Amino acid sequence: MSTSGEVRLDIDEDNSHRQNQSSNAPHGGKKIHEFAFSPDMKYFVTWSDENKSIFGWTITEEHEELKLEFDNSISSEELKNIVLKSDKQKYKETIYSLIGVSNCKQIILKIHREDPYDFEIIDITTKLRQELKAQGLKGWTSSITFLEDGDLAIAKHYPVCGAYIFSKFNGKSQWTCKKIVKLKNFESSFIFKNGKLLLLFKLPFVIMQWDLKTLKLETQYILNWNLYPYDLTLEMNSDKKLLAVAGRALDWDWETSIAGPAFNGETSIHVYSTESGAVVAHSSFEESLHNFCFIGTAEEQLFFSGSKLFEYNSYILNPHTLKPQDTKYFLHIYSPTSENYHEYQYHIISDFIINLDINDLSIKRLSHNENWKIHLQNQERYVSNTFFNIKEIKQFVQDTLEKCKSDQILIQSYSNRPKEIPYGESYTWKINTTPHSYLKNYQQITVEAIIGEESNIFAEISASTDNEDSYILEYKLLENGDIILAYSEGVQIFTVNSQTKELSKIYFWSDGYKNEKETAQQSTKRQLTSFVKKITKSKLKILPPPTYDSPKYDYDWQNDYVNNELALKLYGNAILNQLAQFEYEAGFQNRIEELFTEWLNHSISAYKSGDAFDFVLFTSQIASALIKLEECHKNLKVTERYLSKINLLVPGIYGTNKYPILSHFHHCGIYDHTSLSMISSFDYLLFWISEKWNLLKKKYPKICKILASPYIFYSNYSTNYSQKTVTLLIPLLNFATYPEEYSYFELLYLPDNSFTSLDAPDYYKWWNIKALINFKWNTYGKRYYFIIWTTYLIFMCCFLTVSTITENAMSWHYQAILLISTIFCGFIHLIFEARQYIHKPMSYIASPWNWFDLAAILAPTITSFIWLHDEKPQIWIVTIASFLLEIKFLLFFRALEYFGKYFAIMIGVARQIFSFLVVLGILVLAFAHSLHLLLRPTSEYSYDQPSNTDDANNPWNLVPTYKFVSSNGAIGESSLIKTPDDNTNLFTMFSTSILAVYFMLTGDSSAVSSWSLVNNWTLTFLLVIFSFFTTIYLLNLFISLLGDAINQTYNEESFLQLRGEILAEIELFWMLPHQRRKKNWFPEILYYKASVHELKKYIKNLKDENEDENLQNLLSEIKEIVEFKDDFKKFTSCNQKIIENNDSTEDSSKDSTKDSNEDSAKDSTEDSTEDLTKPSTKHSTKHSTKDLTKDSTKESDKDWPYSLITQE
């Protein structure tokens, strides 16, 4: 093993103090337990836990060799005086840990204490304690680190989550607080020396990365749900492009609802890209974590080592694949065993090999070690997947584009001789060209891969040119062996499958085929320019989505993409959207069905493995394609199938717990991870209150108890009782979110997402949709809704005030102000009505509710215009406008849960019986028209002049005639005739005939009472038919249909659909573009807590309704939670436990079996105990549902799981 670059102990002979220190071994010959480097890697500190001493060393480099010079030290007695002075007893009990050292030779010691804080900063040169002063700093800290720029960063949980940045200004020795940054409530924190702050959040289970200098959010890392969250190790490579996360696997005990690290010590490692947050690689190892860091310089490797049973293994991992490399030569550098790895003196950090042997303290450069050099030469070279190989591909495309722009010749001369491009000894690409058989100025290009002596012909493409003897084509062999071709029709990439040895086309992209007006060179330039723009905009740093203009002509297209899991994960949305366009093509629906099913299976598989990042990718691809699939293939019911698959998903790190929740479906988690902000004045007040409260607790504990008693009383007796809950999740990316890139063109038009397109009540039966609507309503929905309601209320009150108060009671000046306000508010509402029309013109026109809204806004607005510029309009106009305003105001109550269910019934019933009302209306029109023809006057008449005609329908012949009667009973010849009016014969006009028939429909027959039925058989026939078919038959049928419609719409789903439609309108038309990108309003994953009691009832309802498919879709975690036992072994083992716990009752009579089992079930913490002890009485058992606030674990029906077991 090479010794080049070894650090040697160098003693300064001129310093007598240092001579005395170096005359003995460092730390008095005691073992070195910990060490630390300064951020600039020029200072080295060691710590011995045995004698509590610190030694500091200066690292210099001369002629590529490191030189270590002893600088200073702090002995145990000196440390005692610095930290605790004379408190020797407390000093012995204090636990120390070396955290780090600054460039200015100040060390951080972690101390197990709370006051004033749990660390000390000591200057190793002056041996003085550095005191930090900042409000709220006292107490426990989460992390503390010296930064490369010389600052000190500290993250704290309490009393306010915040990050403190300390600096030394103007060369002063004292640290000064530069700024305090407010943080969200995190689980743990990690601060890197480059100023990156990483916070771990449990809900959602992510790591967020900020820059402490700019306070801007940089990246989000979605963690695997099967990671134990409390002992993660994070490492960032030297160029800050990769983040490696290592931790123990999670082991969840569903019976005890306790999560902990796996007992087998398995370690899970994930590598993320710091630019996109994407998972680069992940793998698991059986060894428990011991060492974990990036090592090397130019080609950094990931070093991992750990123990397994009686073994100790070391791995050198490629950080891009986590594929273990050959450690044959590395073991000459680092080779501990299971017996000595705790005492092993060698350590590897970055580019340093540190030997902590007290008699041979030394450091070596890893990059100068010969064994490491040989290891690098023999390691397998990493080549990225083509989809991620944007650097090489982009460079090739840009080089080709530069040739196009500079008018360099891209035309390849035609030759009968094929061009061969070898890829090592693996295979050889061969490109052969022949003139196209029927396309002029096109060449047929055949791409082949020769593996050994076999030729694998895959496909032919057509490359165009401007003459018959040449063609446009640029190609390049990529580092991973794939070949890329750029030509006038787009970009294609071919690969050879390493396992099947088959050639396939894995990528094709086109910006549209060459048109007749373009030359081949111009078409190529357009294609490549657009391709470069697409790559640059890619957030995930992958190739743009592939395009296929006509996949029906490429039968192998499905095999190439559908069977490629990575392609589905990255480009599934584009693939499905292109397939959906061929809705009328035979066979394409089956292809979509297969692809969609495969997609769902991949997403659920990723969920079960805890791979949250892949799960989000798969579900987001599916969600973004739902709208197109529903439009083109409604019969596939893709939205319902998708909602069924993602229903009731339990994240791996959570199970059931007892929590006080505000409501069922109450959302939880922190989603607002925007740029950080400075501590506010209110936070400083919290600091002050916390400090004073802690001081009061120490001096006057009894007074504190009295002051805290109201809060304790409220906590113990508040209405939010603890109950057994389960944490569930909903993937929302591309389902209920919007693209991050936006423009203010959205103010005119914004496409729907899958959530705003939910248009059927059946979608709202799923718990995920119910929880999502509850979340949206409570976060922003009700706030926006009441703002809209308030603006409408102002609009309505302005018009009603001016129309109700007489002119004498209000001056024209105030009337004008109210009318102008009405017009202004009316225009605001009209703008949003116009946006709704632009969004979906046909849907807007087809909806009667939109017409009503439009009338309610236009009527008062136009009336106010007339009122301002002319005179007071006719009273009927004002009346209609006021009526419409008040009815629309009433409709605002539909979003409130207390009133909403009744509005849901009214609106739902109206939709269901609309067709019946159309039939009834046609009958009314038919009878109205018949009676109009039969009873209308046939002679001229005037209401001012009596007319004597034989027309029986003349109004003068229909009015009553009054005779004079004398006192002796004689009837005089003269008579009085009542003057007729428009109401005398309502059948004179067709319009009034309709009104008369409507009155007859309600039972008022006065409209036909003036005619004699004895001599008018036609009228008699019509009235008999009308009374039977309408009044008796149709109206009773109508009442029956109303009852059925009410029963169907009297449910929660109808109300939720109303609220969902309101939320969709708010998102699409009332929000600004940047508001739709707020992560706390539109998270990628939503977590919510649900009552286990309600979950059991929900599963039981599925069973009662014979929802077999949905029951089969239930995951094992949900079955465990609700005790949905389908394994007979579980039943017998559980029953055996009950028998053992009830030995004293085994001799009881059969008549008392039921009572004894019920008593034992009450003592059990699991509901299944009570279920399984009563199999013989399952048909007679009646169980009343307990109050959730008292015992949420009791079931409302206890024998249904057992019945399923017996059927099994």
GROMACS .gro file of N, CA, C and O in nm, residues 1001-1042:
model
  168
 1001LEU      N    1 -10.486   2.205  -1.411
 1001LEU     CA    2 -10.398   2.101  -1.362
 1001LEU      C    3 -10.387   2.103  -1.210
 1001LEU      O    4 -10.374   2.000  -1.145
 1002THR      N    5 -10.397   2.223  -1.152
 1002THR     CA    6 -10.391   2.238  -1.006
 1002THR      C    7 -10.527   2.221  -0.939
 1002THR      O    8 -10.536   2.233  -0.817
 1003GLY      N    9 -10.633   2.195  -1.019
 1003GLY     CA   10 -10.766   2.173  -0.964
 1003GLY      C   11 -10.861   2.290  -0.978
 1003GLY      O   12 -10.978   2.280  -0.937
 1004ASP      N   13 -10.818   2.399  -1.033
 1004ASP     CA   14 -10.904   2.517  -1.053
 1004ASP      C   15 -10.966   2.509  -1.192
 1004ASP      O   16 -10.902   2.535  -1.293
 1005SER      N   17 -11.098   2.473  -1.197
 1005SER     CA   18 -11.167   2.458  -1.325
 1005SER      C   19 -11.255   2.577  -1.359
 1005SER      O   20 -11.344   2.569  -1.444
 1006SER      N   21 -11.234   2.690  -1.292
 1006SER     CA   22 -11.316   2.809  -1.317
 1006SER      C   23 -11.300   2.860  -1.460
 1006SER      O   24 -11.389   2.928  -1.512
 1007ALA      N   25 -11.191   2.828  -1.528
 1007ALA     CA   26 -11.170   2.877  -1.663
 1007ALA      C   27 -11.270   2.819  -1.761
 1007ALA      O   28 -11.300   2.880  -1.864
 1008VAL      N   29 -11.329   2.701  -1.731
 1008VAL     CA   30 -11.428   2.639  -1.822
 1008VAL      C   31 -11.566   2.635  -1.761
 1008VAL      O   32 -11.657   2.570  -1.814
 1009SER      N   33 -11.585   2.703  -1.650
 1009SER     CA   34 -11.715   2.698  -1.582
 1009SER      C   35 -11.823   2.776  -1.656
 1009SER      O   36 -11.942   2.758  -1.629
 1010SER      N   37 -11.786   2.865  -1.747
 1010SER     CA   38 -11.885   2.946  -1.819
 1010SER      C   39 -11.954   2.869  -1.930
 1010SER      O   40 -12.054   2.916  -1.987
 1011TRP      N   41 -11.900   2.752  -1.969
 1011TRP     CA   42 -11.959   2.674  -2.076
 1011TRP      C   43 -12.047   2.561  -2.021
 1011TRP      O   44 -12.015   2.502  -1.916
 1012SER      N   45 -12.152   2.534  -2.091
 1012SER     CA   46 -12.239   2.424  -2.054
 1012SER      C   47 -12.184   2.296  -2.114
 1012SER      O   48 -12.154   2.289  -2.235
 1013LEU      N   49 -12.175   2.193  -2.031
 1013LEU     CA   50 -12.117   2.067  -2.077
 1013LEU      C   51 -12.221   1.973  -2.135
 1013LEU      O   52 -12.186   1.871  -2.196
 1014VAL      N   53 -12.350   2.006  -2.120
 1014VAL     CA   54 -12.455   1.915  -2.165
 1014VAL      C   55 -12.457   1.906  -2.317
 1014VAL      O   56 -12.463   1.798  -2.376
 1015ASN      N   57 -12.450   2.023  -2.380
 1015ASN     CA   58 -12.460   2.025  -2.525
 1015ASN      C   59 -12.324   2.035  -2.595
 1015ASN      O   60 -12.319   2.047  -2.717
 1016ASN      N   61 -12.217   2.033  -2.520
 1016ASN     CA   62 -12.082   2.047  -2.579
 1016ASN      C   63 -12.002   1.921  -2.547
 1016ASN      O   64 -11.924   1.914  -2.453
 1017TRP      N   65 -12.028   1.812  -2.624
 1017TRP     CA   66 -11.963   1.684  -2.595
 1017TRP      C   67 -11.813   1.685  -2.619
 1017TRP      O   68 -11.737   1.613  -2.555
 1018THR      N   69 -11.769   1.773  -2.713
 1018THR     CA   70 -11.624   1.781  -2.739
 1018THR      C   71 -11.551   1.833  -2.616
 1018THR      O   72 -11.446   1.780  -2.576
 1019LEU      N   73 -11.606   1.940  -2.557
 1019LEU     CA   74 -11.544   1.995  -2.436
 1019LEU      C   75 -11.548   1.895  -2.323
 1019LEU      O   76 -11.451   1.879  -2.248
 1020THR      N   77 -11.661   1.824  -2.314
 1020THR     CA   78 -11.673   1.723  -2.207
 1020THR      C   79 -11.567   1.614  -2.224
 1020THR      O   80 -11.503   1.571  -2.128
 1021PHE      N   81 -11.549   1.569  -2.346
 1021PHE     CA   82 -11.449   1.464  -2.373
 1021PHE      C   83 -11.308   1.511  -2.337
 1021PHE      O   84 -11.232   1.438  -2.272
 1022LEU      N   85 -11.276   1.633  -2.377
 1022LEU     CA   86 -11.141   1.684  -2.346
 1022LEU      C   87 -11.120   1.697  -2.197
 1022LEU      O   88 -11.013   1.667  -2.144
 1023LEU      N   89 -11.223   1.745  -2.125
 1023LEU     CA   90 -11.209   1.762  -1.981
 1023LEU      C   91 -11.196   1.629  -1.910
 1023LEU      O   92 -11.119   1.615  -1.813
 1024VAL      N   93 -11.272   1.528  -1.956
 1024VAL     CA   94 -11.261   1.395  -1.894
 1024VAL      C   95 -11.121   1.336  -1.918
 1024VAL      O   96 -11.057   1.284  -1.826
 1025ILE      N   97 -11.078   1.343  -2.042
 1025ILE     CA   98 -10.944   1.292  -2.073
 1025ILE      C   99 -10.838   1.368  -1.993
 1025ILE      O  100 -10.745   1.307  -1.937
 1026PHE      N  101 -10.849   1.500  -1.986
 1026PHE     CA  102 -10.749   1.580  -1.915
 1026PHE      C  103 -10.747   1.546  -1.766
 1026PHE      O  104 -10.641   1.529  -1.705
 1027SER      N  105 -10.868   1.537  -1.705
 1027SER     CA  106 -10.874   1.512  -1.560
 1027SER      C  107 -10.820   1.374  -1.525
 1027SER      O  108 -10.757   1.356  -1.421
 1028PHE      N  109 -10.840   1.275  -1.615
 1028PHE     CA  110 -10.792   1.141  -1.583
 1028PHE      C  111 -10.640   1.128  -1.606
 1028PHE      O  112 -10.567   1.083  -1.518
 1029PHE      N  113 -10.596   1.167  -1.724
 1029PHE     CA  114 -10.455   1.143  -1.759
 1029PHE      C  115 -10.359   1.240  -1.692
 1029PHE      O  116 -10.243   1.205  -1.671
 1030THR      N  117 -10.403   1.358  -1.662
 1030THR     CA  118 -10.313   1.455  -1.600
 1030THR      C  119 -10.336   1.465  -1.450
 1030THR      O  120 -10.248   1.436  -1.370
 1031THR      N  121 -10.460   1.507  -1.413
 1031THR     CA  122 -10.486   1.531  -1.271
 1031THR      C  123 -10.478   1.403  -1.189
 1031THR      O  124 -10.424   1.404  -1.077
 1032ILE      N  125 -10.531   1.294  -1.242
 1032ILE     CA  126 -10.534   1.170  -1.163
 1032ILE      C  127 -10.409   1.085  -1.187
 1032ILE      O  128 -10.336   1.051  -1.093
 1033TYR      N  129 -10.383   1.054  -1.313
 1033TYR     CA  130 -10.276   0.958  -1.343
 1033TYR      C  131 -10.137   1.022  -1.337
 1033TYR      O  132 -10.052   0.979  -1.259
 1034LEU      N  133 -10.116   1.123  -1.419
 1034LEU     CA  134  -9.981   1.178  -1.430
 1034LEU      C  135  -9.936   1.248  -1.302
 1034LEU      O  136  -9.820   1.237  -1.263
 1035LEU      N  137 -10.025   1.320  -1.236
 1035LEU     CA  138  -9.984   1.389  -1.114
 1035LEU      C  139  -9.952   1.291  -1.002
 1035LEU      O  140  -9.858   1.311  -0.925
 1036ASN      N  141 -10.029   1.184  -0.990
 1036ASN     CA  142  -9.995   1.083  -0.890
 1036ASN      C  143  -9.865   1.010  -0.926
 1036ASN      O  144  -9.784   0.977  -0.839
 1037LEU      N  145  -9.849   0.987  -1.057
 1037LEU     CA  146  -9.721   0.929  -1.100
 1037LEU      C  147  -9.607   1.025  -1.072
 1037LEU      O  148  -9.498   0.982  -1.030
 1038PHE      N  149  -9.632   1.152  -1.091
 1038PHE     CA  150  -9.531   1.253  -1.063
 1038PHE      C  151  -9.492   1.254  -0.915
 1038PHE      O  152  -9.375   1.263  -0.880
 1039ILE      N  153  -9.591   1.241  -0.828
 1039ILE     CA  154  -9.563   1.237  -0.684
 1039ILE      C  155  -9.481   1.114  -0.650
 1039ILE      O  156  -9.387   1.120  -0.569
 1040SER      N  157  -9.513   1.001  -0.713
 1040SER     CA  158  -9.436   0.879  -0.688
 1040SER      C  159  -9.293   0.893  -0.736
 1040SER      O  160  -9.199   0.853  -0.667
 1041LEU      N  161  -9.277   0.952  -0.854
 1041LEU     CA  162  -9.142   0.974  -0.905
 1041LEU      C  163  -9.064   1.070  -0.816
 1041LEU      O  164  -8.944   1.054  -0.797
 1042LEU      N  165  -9.132   1.170  -0.763
 1042LEU     CA  166  -9.065   1.262  -0.670
 1042LEU      C  167  -9.013   1.188  -0.548
 1042LEU      O  168  -8.901   1.212  -0.503
   0.00000   0.00000   0.00000
